[in-house]
């Protein structure tokens, strides 16, 4: 097979389409090689777009590869090999039916982890078991934060709130633990045996050498012993072609943080991995960020990120900014802060060239991604009144005015795809709700939720977001 050599994602995706077509017109490498496995509750999907489905707890006891190779995925793989379209991949089929742009199927299949496993996919076919080359897992839902848009099956802190006070009084009660239990999404309690985590560790020695990307999410992964077991494994079994990452709130207890930075500092110092990336979740600046990610201490987060960047050799950071309505008043300030971190950390050394002239070297170490929050709809950008859209427009202008130009900008600035992502999120905001009824319901739920949130968490919406107060009061008066 011809390998894709193009590193520009758009060109690579265009190049891969005829290669996929040689197999079938609906072929997608992600169905075999990309996996998200929720070890907390035994759910999986490939890729991240189709709905999660249950993993058979008995099957994984006999065969740990059943964590990824479920009967449902095998059925979808068989359909793809025959040129049929599995329902779960509808988001790709919709894009392809419009005929205007390539779907995720082309982008995913052209990425290096997909190229690496191409022959394995052909050999495996529909019925065999395959090890993914791109894997995301979460071991535990333990978390010390309970962010406004999160839920009790993903955060133990949220579960404490719901256990103490019940679901939130939105029109349809929000974040009911009984609901998550009824759909099989609630985690297995830590005190009980978890067949999925056990199967993962049985699989790990065979899986580890195949991986190209491995990402640990949560809960908060730095509060879980399995995360440190993985990192310790890397210390003893380096893999120079593996990209490892972790998604963290960067505000865990100091003991956990220090252990993490000590270990990653060793891993990066001795080149045990191709790269290590810390994804940091934060959605605004200062006390507004603290309100959204209760009970975050923003200064601790910022100090920790600096500490990680100072202590790890070429350790990478990507800020995951889940844009919701409350992000917008401080979004530009957050982008300014990210640029400042780039100024401090992206230029890594200065040397003399052959003519004795000082020349500096750098790499991109600090990145940002700005997906829009879709659920719950009443915290999404669509709830933000038009009067405040200028926050987003000003931030977009700021990003455009500070483009990344590699050495010329000392590796400081925003890349075109980062600017495009932010711009797409603003488009989503400006699309608004599909009906006035939906909009009014979202505004009502916004007030119902944050009234209770303030009471339960000891917070003060009006003091934190004074600019939004008049709208809040108007929506409240209508209830
Ligand atoms: S076809 Fe699309 S939705 Fe389905 S696995 Fe591939 S990228 Fe994901």
PDB file of C-alpha atoms in Angstrom, residues 129-368:
ATOM      1  CA  UNK A 129      -9.677  -8.997  16.884  1.00  0.00           C
ATOM      2  CA  UNK A 130      -7.335  -6.063  16.432  1.00  0.00           C
ATOM      3  CA  UNK A 131      -5.381  -3.837  18.822  1.00  0.00           C
ATOM      4  CA  UNK A 132      -6.117  -0.127  18.353  1.00  0.00           C
ATOM      5  CA  UNK A 133      -3.273   2.246  17.568  1.00  0.00           C
ATOM      6  CA  UNK A 134      -5.208   5.222  19.022  1.00  0.00           C
ATOM      7  CA  UNK A 135      -6.745   4.565  22.406  1.00  0.00           C
ATOM      8  CA  UNK A 136      -8.467   6.711  25.014  1.00  0.00           C
ATOM      9  CA  UNK A 137      -9.403   5.256  28.395  1.00  0.00           C
ATOM     10  CA  UNK A 138     -10.784   6.479  31.685  1.00  0.00           C
ATOM     11  CA  UNK A 139     -10.117   4.414  34.780  1.00  0.00           C
ATOM     12  CA  UNK A 140     -12.171   6.204  37.383  1.00  0.00           C
ATOM     13  CA  UNK A 141     -14.788   8.910  37.826  1.00  0.00           C
ATOM     14  CA  UNK A 142     -13.052  10.286  40.950  1.00  0.00           C
ATOM     15  CA  UNK A 143     -12.727  14.059  40.577  1.00  0.00           C
ATOM     16  CA  UNK A 144     -12.229  16.950  42.967  1.00  0.00           C
ATOM     17  CA  UNK A 145     -14.230  19.371  40.793  1.00  0.00           C
ATOM     18  CA  UNK A 146     -17.912  19.473  39.818  1.00  0.00           C
ATOM     19  CA  UNK A 147     -18.003  21.733  36.749  1.00  0.00           C
ATOM     20  CA  UNK A 148     -21.320  23.294  35.840  1.00  0.00           C
ATOM     21  CA  UNK A 149     -21.798  21.321  32.610  1.00  0.00           C
ATOM     22  CA  UNK A 150     -20.440  17.989  33.864  1.00  0.00           C
ATOM     23  CA  UNK A 151     -22.390  15.150  35.485  1.00  0.00           C
ATOM     24  CA  UNK A 152     -22.285  12.607  38.331  1.00  0.00           C
ATOM     25  CA  UNK A 153     -21.254   9.639  36.175  1.00  0.00           C
ATOM     26  CA  UNK A 154     -18.076  11.560  35.212  1.00  0.00           C
ATOM     27  CA  UNK A 155     -17.269  13.263  38.528  1.00  0.00           C
ATOM     28  CA  UNK A 156     -17.491  11.892  42.072  1.00  0.00           C
ATOM     29  CA  UNK A 157     -17.771  15.492  43.336  1.00  0.00           C
ATOM     30  CA  UNK A 158     -20.905  15.898  41.225  1.00  0.00           C
ATOM     31  CA  UNK A 159     -22.215  12.593  42.623  1.00  0.00           C
ATOM     32  CA  UNK A 160     -21.746  13.996  46.169  1.00  0.00           C
ATOM     33  CA  UNK A 161     -23.881  17.012  45.245  1.00  0.00           C
ATOM     34  CA  UNK A 162     -26.665  14.880  43.740  1.00  0.00           C
ATOM     35  CA  UNK A 163     -26.596  12.372  46.603  1.00  0.00           C
ATOM     36  CA  UNK A 164     -26.936  15.221  49.100  1.00  0.00           C
ATOM     37  CA  UNK A 165     -29.441  17.412  47.248  1.00  0.00           C
ATOM     38  CA  UNK A 166     -31.055  15.383  44.451  1.00  0.00           C
ATOM     39  CA  UNK A 167     -31.202  16.300  40.735  1.00  0.00           C
ATOM     40  CA  UNK A 168     -31.230  19.966  39.669  1.00  0.00           C
ATOM     41  CA  UNK A 169     -34.720  21.476  39.261  1.00  0.00           C
ATOM     42  CA  UNK A 170     -34.600  22.193  35.508  1.00  0.00           C
ATOM     43  CA  UNK A 171     -37.757  21.463  33.516  1.00  0.00           C
ATOM     44  CA  UNK A 172     -36.618  17.850  33.120  1.00  0.00           C
ATOM     45  CA  UNK A 173     -34.692  17.168  36.377  1.00  0.00           C
ATOM     46  CA  UNK A 174     -30.992  17.401  35.578  1.00  0.00           C
ATOM     47  CA  UNK A 175     -28.189  14.991  36.487  1.00  0.00           C
ATOM     48  CA  UNK A 176     -30.275  12.326  38.192  1.00  0.00           C
ATOM     49  CA  UNK A 177     -28.066   9.412  39.261  1.00  0.00           C
ATOM     50  CA  UNK A 178     -31.030   7.050  38.789  1.00  0.00           C
ATOM     51  CA  UNK A 179     -31.198   8.133  35.152  1.00  0.00           C
ATOM     52  CA  UNK A 180     -27.507   7.368  34.521  1.00  0.00           C
ATOM     53  CA  UNK A 181     -27.948   4.008  36.244  1.00  0.00           C
ATOM     54  CA  UNK A 182     -30.984   3.203  34.110  1.00  0.00           C
ATOM     55  CA  UNK A 183     -29.036   3.701  30.863  1.00  0.00           C
ATOM     56  CA  UNK A 184     -25.995   1.767  32.136  1.00  0.00           C
ATOM     57  CA  UNK A 185     -23.694   4.810  32.239  1.00  0.00           C
ATOM     58  CA  UNK A 186     -23.124   4.967  35.987  1.00  0.00           C
ATOM     59  CA  UNK A 187     -19.662   3.789  37.099  1.00  0.00           C
ATOM     60  CA  UNK A 188     -19.026   0.601  39.004  1.00  0.00           C
ATOM     61  CA  UNK A 189     -18.269   1.698  42.607  1.00  0.00           C
ATOM     62  CA  UNK A 190     -14.543   1.656  43.461  1.00  0.00           C
ATOM     63  CA  UNK A 191     -15.069  -0.862  46.254  1.00  0.00           C
ATOM     64  CA  UNK A 192     -16.507  -3.430  43.814  1.00  0.00           C
ATOM     65  CA  UNK A 193     -14.584  -5.641  41.420  1.00  0.00           C
ATOM     66  CA  UNK A 194     -14.276  -3.983  37.995  1.00  0.00           C
ATOM     67  CA  UNK A 195     -13.835  -6.605  35.236  1.00  0.00           C
ATOM     68  CA  UNK A 196     -13.004  -3.931  32.670  1.00  0.00           C
ATOM     69  CA  UNK A 197     -10.030  -2.490  34.553  1.00  0.00           C
ATOM     70  CA  UNK A 198      -8.790  -6.020  35.284  1.00  0.00           C
ATOM     71  CA  UNK A 199      -9.057  -6.954  31.600  1.00  0.00           C
ATOM     72  CA  UNK A 200      -7.231  -3.768  30.608  1.00  0.00           C
ATOM     73  CA  UNK A 201      -4.181  -4.693  32.697  1.00  0.00           C
ATOM     74  CA  UNK A 202      -4.182  -8.244  31.269  1.00  0.00           C
ATOM     75  CA  UNK A 203      -4.232  -6.769  27.749  1.00  0.00           C
ATOM     76  CA  UNK A 204      -1.702  -3.976  28.434  1.00  0.00           C
ATOM     77  CA  UNK A 205       1.634  -5.832  27.783  1.00  0.00           C
ATOM     78  CA  UNK A 206       0.388  -6.848  24.284  1.00  0.00           C
ATOM     79  CA  UNK A 207      -1.414  -3.593  23.605  1.00  0.00           C
ATOM     80  CA  UNK A 208       1.315  -1.171  24.678  1.00  0.00           C
ATOM     81  CA  UNK A 209       3.798  -1.930  21.831  1.00  0.00           C
ATOM     82  CA  UNK A 210       1.050  -1.352  19.199  1.00  0.00           C
ATOM     83  CA  UNK A 211      -0.116   2.051  20.401  1.00  0.00           C
ATOM     84  CA  UNK A 212       0.722   5.265  18.587  1.00  0.00           C
ATOM     85  CA  UNK A 213      -1.482   7.487  20.763  1.00  0.00           C
ATOM     86  CA  UNK A 214      -2.647   6.756  24.279  1.00  0.00           C
ATOM     87  CA  UNK A 215      -4.771   9.230  26.223  1.00  0.00           C
ATOM     88  CA  UNK A 216      -6.014   8.973  29.801  1.00  0.00           C
ATOM     89  CA  UNK A 217      -9.101  10.944  30.795  1.00  0.00           C
ATOM     90  CA  UNK A 218     -11.390  10.852  33.810  1.00  0.00           C
ATOM     91  CA  UNK A 219     -12.857  11.840  36.213  1.00  0.00           C
ATOM     92  CA  UNK A 220      -9.554  13.359  37.109  1.00  0.00           C
ATOM     93  CA  UNK A 221      -6.846  10.890  36.050  1.00  0.00           C
ATOM     94  CA  UNK A 222      -4.281  12.334  38.460  1.00  0.00           C
ATOM     95  CA  UNK A 223      -6.475  11.124  41.318  1.00  0.00           C
ATOM     96  CA  UNK A 224      -6.326   7.515  40.150  1.00  0.00           C
ATOM     97  CA  UNK A 225      -3.642   4.943  40.890  1.00  0.00           C
ATOM     98  CA  UNK A 226      -3.944   3.324  37.440  1.00  0.00           C
ATOM     99  CA  UNK A 227      -2.690   6.527  35.781  1.00  0.00           C
ATOM    100  CA  UNK A 228       0.483   6.412  37.853  1.00  0.00           C
ATOM    101  CA  UNK A 229       0.822   2.696  37.105  1.00  0.00           C
ATOM    102  CA  UNK A 230       0.859   3.562  33.382  1.00  0.00           C
ATOM    103  CA  UNK A 231       3.406   6.350  33.896  1.00  0.00           C
ATOM    104  CA  UNK A 232       5.625   4.067  36.003  1.00  0.00           C
ATOM    105  CA  UNK A 233       5.381   1.446  33.251  1.00  0.00           C
ATOM    106  CA  UNK A 234       6.656   4.007  30.732  1.00  0.00           C
ATOM    107  CA  UNK A 235       9.602   4.826  33.012  1.00  0.00           C
ATOM    108  CA  UNK A 236      10.681   1.166  32.781  1.00  0.00           C
ATOM    109  CA  UNK A 237       9.521   0.476  29.206  1.00  0.00           C
ATOM    110  CA  UNK A 238      10.143   3.578  27.111  1.00  0.00           C
ATOM    111  CA  UNK A 239       8.592   3.755  23.625  1.00  0.00           C
ATOM    112  CA  UNK A 240      10.100   6.467  21.473  1.00  0.00           C
ATOM    113  CA  UNK A 241       7.274   6.342  18.912  1.00  0.00           C
ATOM    114  CA  UNK A 242       4.362   6.656  21.327  1.00  0.00           C
ATOM    115  CA  UNK A 243       2.451   9.885  21.971  1.00  0.00           C
ATOM    116  CA  UNK A 244       0.934   9.861  25.435  1.00  0.00           C
ATOM    117  CA  UNK A 245      -1.440  12.382  26.927  1.00  0.00           C
ATOM    118  CA  UNK A 246      -3.609  13.029  29.900  1.00  0.00           C
ATOM    119  CA  UNK A 247      -6.634  15.293  30.370  1.00  0.00           C
ATOM    120  CA  UNK A 248      -6.497  17.009  33.735  1.00  0.00           C
ATOM    121  CA  UNK A 249      -8.030  19.871  35.682  1.00  0.00           C
ATOM    122  CA  UNK A 250      -4.438  20.731  36.757  1.00  0.00           C
ATOM    123  CA  UNK A 251      -5.659  21.469  40.248  1.00  0.00           C
ATOM    124  CA  UNK A 252      -5.329  18.190  42.115  1.00  0.00           C
ATOM    125  CA  UNK A 253      -3.820  17.953  45.617  1.00  0.00           C
ATOM    126  CA  UNK A 254      -0.143  18.983  45.685  1.00  0.00           C
ATOM    127  CA  UNK A 255       1.083  15.464  46.471  1.00  0.00           C
ATOM    128  CA  UNK A 256      -0.569  14.054  43.304  1.00  0.00           C
ATOM    129  CA  UNK A 257       0.621  16.966  41.183  1.00  0.00           C
ATOM    130  CA  UNK A 258       4.231  16.644  42.346  1.00  0.00           C
ATOM    131  CA  UNK A 259       4.261  12.902  41.720  1.00  0.00           C
ATOM    132  CA  UNK A 260       2.912  13.509  38.204  1.00  0.00           C
ATOM    133  CA  UNK A 261       5.431  16.238  37.320  1.00  0.00           C
ATOM    134  CA  UNK A 262       8.341  14.294  38.851  1.00  0.00           C
ATOM    135  CA  UNK A 263       7.476  11.235  36.751  1.00  0.00           C
ATOM    136  CA  UNK A 264       6.841  13.092  33.491  1.00  0.00           C
ATOM    137  CA  UNK A 265       9.983  15.119  34.025  1.00  0.00           C
ATOM    138  CA  UNK A 266      11.957  11.840  34.144  1.00  0.00           C
ATOM    139  CA  UNK A 267      10.084  10.431  31.121  1.00  0.00           C
ATOM    140  CA  UNK A 268      10.786  13.524  29.002  1.00  0.00           C
ATOM    141  CA  UNK A 269      14.370  14.007  30.244  1.00  0.00           C
ATOM    142  CA  UNK A 270      15.276  10.472  29.152  1.00  0.00           C
ATOM    143  CA  UNK A 271      13.209  10.551  25.928  1.00  0.00           C
ATOM    144  CA  UNK A 272      11.022   7.621  26.935  1.00  0.00           C
ATOM    145  CA  UNK A 273       8.210   8.742  24.602  1.00  0.00           C
ATOM    146  CA  UNK A 274       7.818  10.550  21.301  1.00  0.00           C
ATOM    147  CA  UNK A 275       5.778  13.193  23.135  1.00  0.00           C
ATOM    148  CA  UNK A 276       3.862  13.820  26.315  1.00  0.00           C
ATOM    149  CA  UNK A 277       0.904  16.198  26.269  1.00  0.00           C
ATOM    150  CA  UNK A 278      -1.100  17.604  29.155  1.00  0.00           C
ATOM    151  CA  UNK A 279      -4.624  18.595  28.123  1.00  0.00           C
ATOM    152  CA  UNK A 280      -5.802  21.199  30.613  1.00  0.00           C
ATOM    153  CA  UNK A 281      -9.528  21.832  30.943  1.00  0.00           C
ATOM    154  CA  UNK A 282     -10.357  25.463  31.662  1.00  0.00           C
ATOM    155  CA  UNK A 283     -13.131  27.585  30.167  1.00  0.00           C
ATOM    156  CA  UNK A 284     -12.442  31.201  31.108  1.00  0.00           C
ATOM    157  CA  UNK A 285     -10.205  33.375  33.262  1.00  0.00           C
ATOM    158  CA  UNK A 286      -9.928  34.018  37.012  1.00  0.00           C
ATOM    159  CA  UNK A 287     -12.977  33.909  39.215  1.00  0.00           C
ATOM    160  CA  UNK A 288     -15.307  33.375  36.249  1.00  0.00           C
ATOM    161  CA  UNK A 289     -13.365  30.192  35.400  1.00  0.00           C
ATOM    162  CA  UNK A 290     -13.604  29.200  39.077  1.00  0.00           C
ATOM    163  CA  UNK A 291     -17.392  29.624  38.978  1.00  0.00           C
ATOM    164  CA  UNK A 292     -17.737  27.296  35.947  1.00  0.00           C
ATOM    165  CA  UNK A 293     -15.372  24.670  37.340  1.00  0.00           C
ATOM    166  CA  UNK A 294     -16.351  24.766  41.012  1.00  0.00           C
ATOM    167  CA  UNK A 295     -14.363  24.559  43.360  1.00  0.00           C
ATOM    168  CA  UNK A 296     -11.369  25.394  41.150  1.00  0.00           C
ATOM    169  CA  UNK A 297      -8.593  27.669  42.404  1.00  0.00           C
ATOM    170  CA  UNK A 298      -7.529  29.364  39.162  1.00  0.00           C
ATOM    171  CA  UNK A 299      -4.179  30.548  40.537  1.00  0.00           C
ATOM    172  CA  UNK A 300      -3.267  26.985  41.521  1.00  0.00           C
ATOM    173  CA  UNK A 301      -4.118  25.792  38.007  1.00  0.00           C
ATOM    174  CA  UNK A 302      -1.996  28.474  36.351  1.00  0.00           C
ATOM    175  CA  UNK A 303       0.909  27.862  38.742  1.00  0.00           C
ATOM    176  CA  UNK A 304       0.734  24.125  38.087  1.00  0.00           C
ATOM    177  CA  UNK A 305       0.782  24.551  34.311  1.00  0.00           C
ATOM    178  CA  UNK A 306       3.858  26.778  34.618  1.00  0.00           C
ATOM    179  CA  UNK A 307       5.449  24.243  36.944  1.00  0.00           C
ATOM    180  CA  UNK A 308       4.866  21.430  34.410  1.00  0.00           C
ATOM    181  CA  UNK A 309       6.246  23.535  31.544  1.00  0.00           C
ATOM    182  CA  UNK A 310       9.305  24.529  33.589  1.00  0.00           C
ATOM    183  CA  UNK A 311      10.109  21.054  34.809  1.00  0.00           C
ATOM    184  CA  UNK A 312       9.466  18.835  31.784  1.00  0.00           C
ATOM    185  CA  UNK A 313      11.718  18.836  28.749  1.00  0.00           C
ATOM    186  CA  UNK A 314       9.499  19.719  25.777  1.00  0.00           C
ATOM    187  CA  UNK A 315       6.344  18.626  27.635  1.00  0.00           C
ATOM    188  CA  UNK A 316       3.325  19.911  25.680  1.00  0.00           C
ATOM    189  CA  UNK A 317       0.147  21.593  26.894  1.00  0.00           C
ATOM    190  CA  UNK A 318      -3.178  21.978  25.119  1.00  0.00           C
ATOM    191  CA  UNK A 319      -5.841  24.055  26.828  1.00  0.00           C
ATOM    192  CA  UNK A 320      -9.246  22.514  26.179  1.00  0.00           C
ATOM    193  CA  UNK A 321     -11.619  25.436  26.400  1.00  0.00           C
ATOM    194  CA  UNK A 322     -15.164  24.112  26.211  1.00  0.00           C
ATOM    195  CA  UNK A 323     -16.882  27.277  25.097  1.00  0.00           C
ATOM    196  CA  UNK A 324     -20.120  27.792  26.948  1.00  0.00           C
ATOM    197  CA  UNK A 325     -22.145  30.907  27.576  1.00  0.00           C
ATOM    198  CA  UNK A 326     -20.224  31.815  30.735  1.00  0.00           C
ATOM    199  CA  UNK A 327     -16.849  31.545  28.960  1.00  0.00           C
ATOM    200  CA  UNK A 328     -17.390  34.577  26.825  1.00  0.00           C
ATOM    201  CA  UNK A 329     -16.896  37.579  29.147  1.00  0.00           C
ATOM    202  CA  UNK A 330     -13.339  36.441  29.989  1.00  0.00           C
ATOM    203  CA  UNK A 331     -12.387  34.496  26.856  1.00  0.00           C
ATOM    204  CA  UNK A 332     -10.046  37.139  25.439  1.00  0.00           C
ATOM    205  CA  UNK A 333      -8.231  37.397  28.767  1.00  0.00           C
ATOM    206  CA  UNK A 334      -7.681  33.626  28.688  1.00  0.00           C
ATOM    207  CA  UNK A 335      -6.269  33.816  25.147  1.00  0.00           C
ATOM    208  CA  UNK A 336      -3.940  36.625  26.256  1.00  0.00           C
ATOM    209  CA  UNK A 337      -2.776  34.418  29.131  1.00  0.00           C
ATOM    210  CA  UNK A 338      -2.124  31.515  26.746  1.00  0.00           C
ATOM    211  CA  UNK A 339      -0.077  33.781  24.473  1.00  0.00           C
ATOM    212  CA  UNK A 340       1.921  34.911  27.495  1.00  0.00           C
ATOM    213  CA  UNK A 341       2.686  31.281  28.388  1.00  0.00           C
ATOM    214  CA  UNK A 342       3.886  30.743  24.816  1.00  0.00           C
ATOM    215  CA  UNK A 343       6.201  33.767  25.136  1.00  0.00           C
ATOM    216  CA  UNK A 344       7.687  32.286  28.300  1.00  0.00           C
ATOM    217  CA  UNK A 345       7.962  28.652  27.277  1.00  0.00           C
ATOM    218  CA  UNK A 346       8.106  28.264  23.479  1.00  0.00           C
ATOM    219  CA  UNK A 347      11.613  29.616  22.950  1.00  0.00           C
ATOM    220  CA  UNK A 348      13.721  26.928  24.548  1.00  0.00           C
ATOM    221  CA  UNK A 349      17.363  27.860  23.960  1.00  0.00           C
ATOM    222  CA  UNK A 350      19.778  30.346  22.397  1.00  0.00           C
ATOM    223  CA  UNK A 351      22.959  29.278  20.551  1.00  0.00           C
ATOM    224  CA  UNK A 352      25.704  30.901  18.464  1.00  0.00           C
ATOM    225  CA  UNK A 353      25.567  30.063  14.762  1.00  0.00           C
ATOM    226  CA  UNK A 354      28.712  29.456  12.630  1.00  0.00           C
ATOM    227  CA  UNK A 355      29.219  33.210  12.260  1.00  0.00           C
ATOM    228  CA  UNK A 356      29.046  33.738  16.006  1.00  0.00           C
ATOM    229  CA  UNK A 357      25.600  35.314  15.792  1.00  0.00           C
ATOM    230  CA  UNK A 358      23.182  34.480  18.599  1.00  0.00           C
ATOM    231  CA  UNK A 359      20.226  32.486  17.314  1.00  0.00           C
ATOM    232  CA  UNK A 360      17.260  31.219  19.294  1.00  0.00           C
ATOM    233  CA  UNK A 361      15.462  27.920  18.974  1.00  0.00           C
ATOM    234  CA  UNK A 362      12.002  26.965  20.013  1.00  0.00           C
ATOM    235  CA  UNK A 363       9.096  24.602  19.605  1.00  0.00           C
ATOM    236  CA  UNK A 364       5.380  24.909  19.978  1.00  0.00           C
ATOM    237  CA  UNK A 365       4.657  23.782  23.503  1.00  0.00           C
ATOM    238  CA  UNK A 366       1.406  25.570  24.351  1.00  0.00           C
ATOM    239  CA  UNK A 367      -1.717  25.005  22.256  1.00  0.00           C
ATOM    240  CA  UNK A 368      -5.420  25.752  22.535  1.00  0.00           C
TER     241      UNK A 368
END
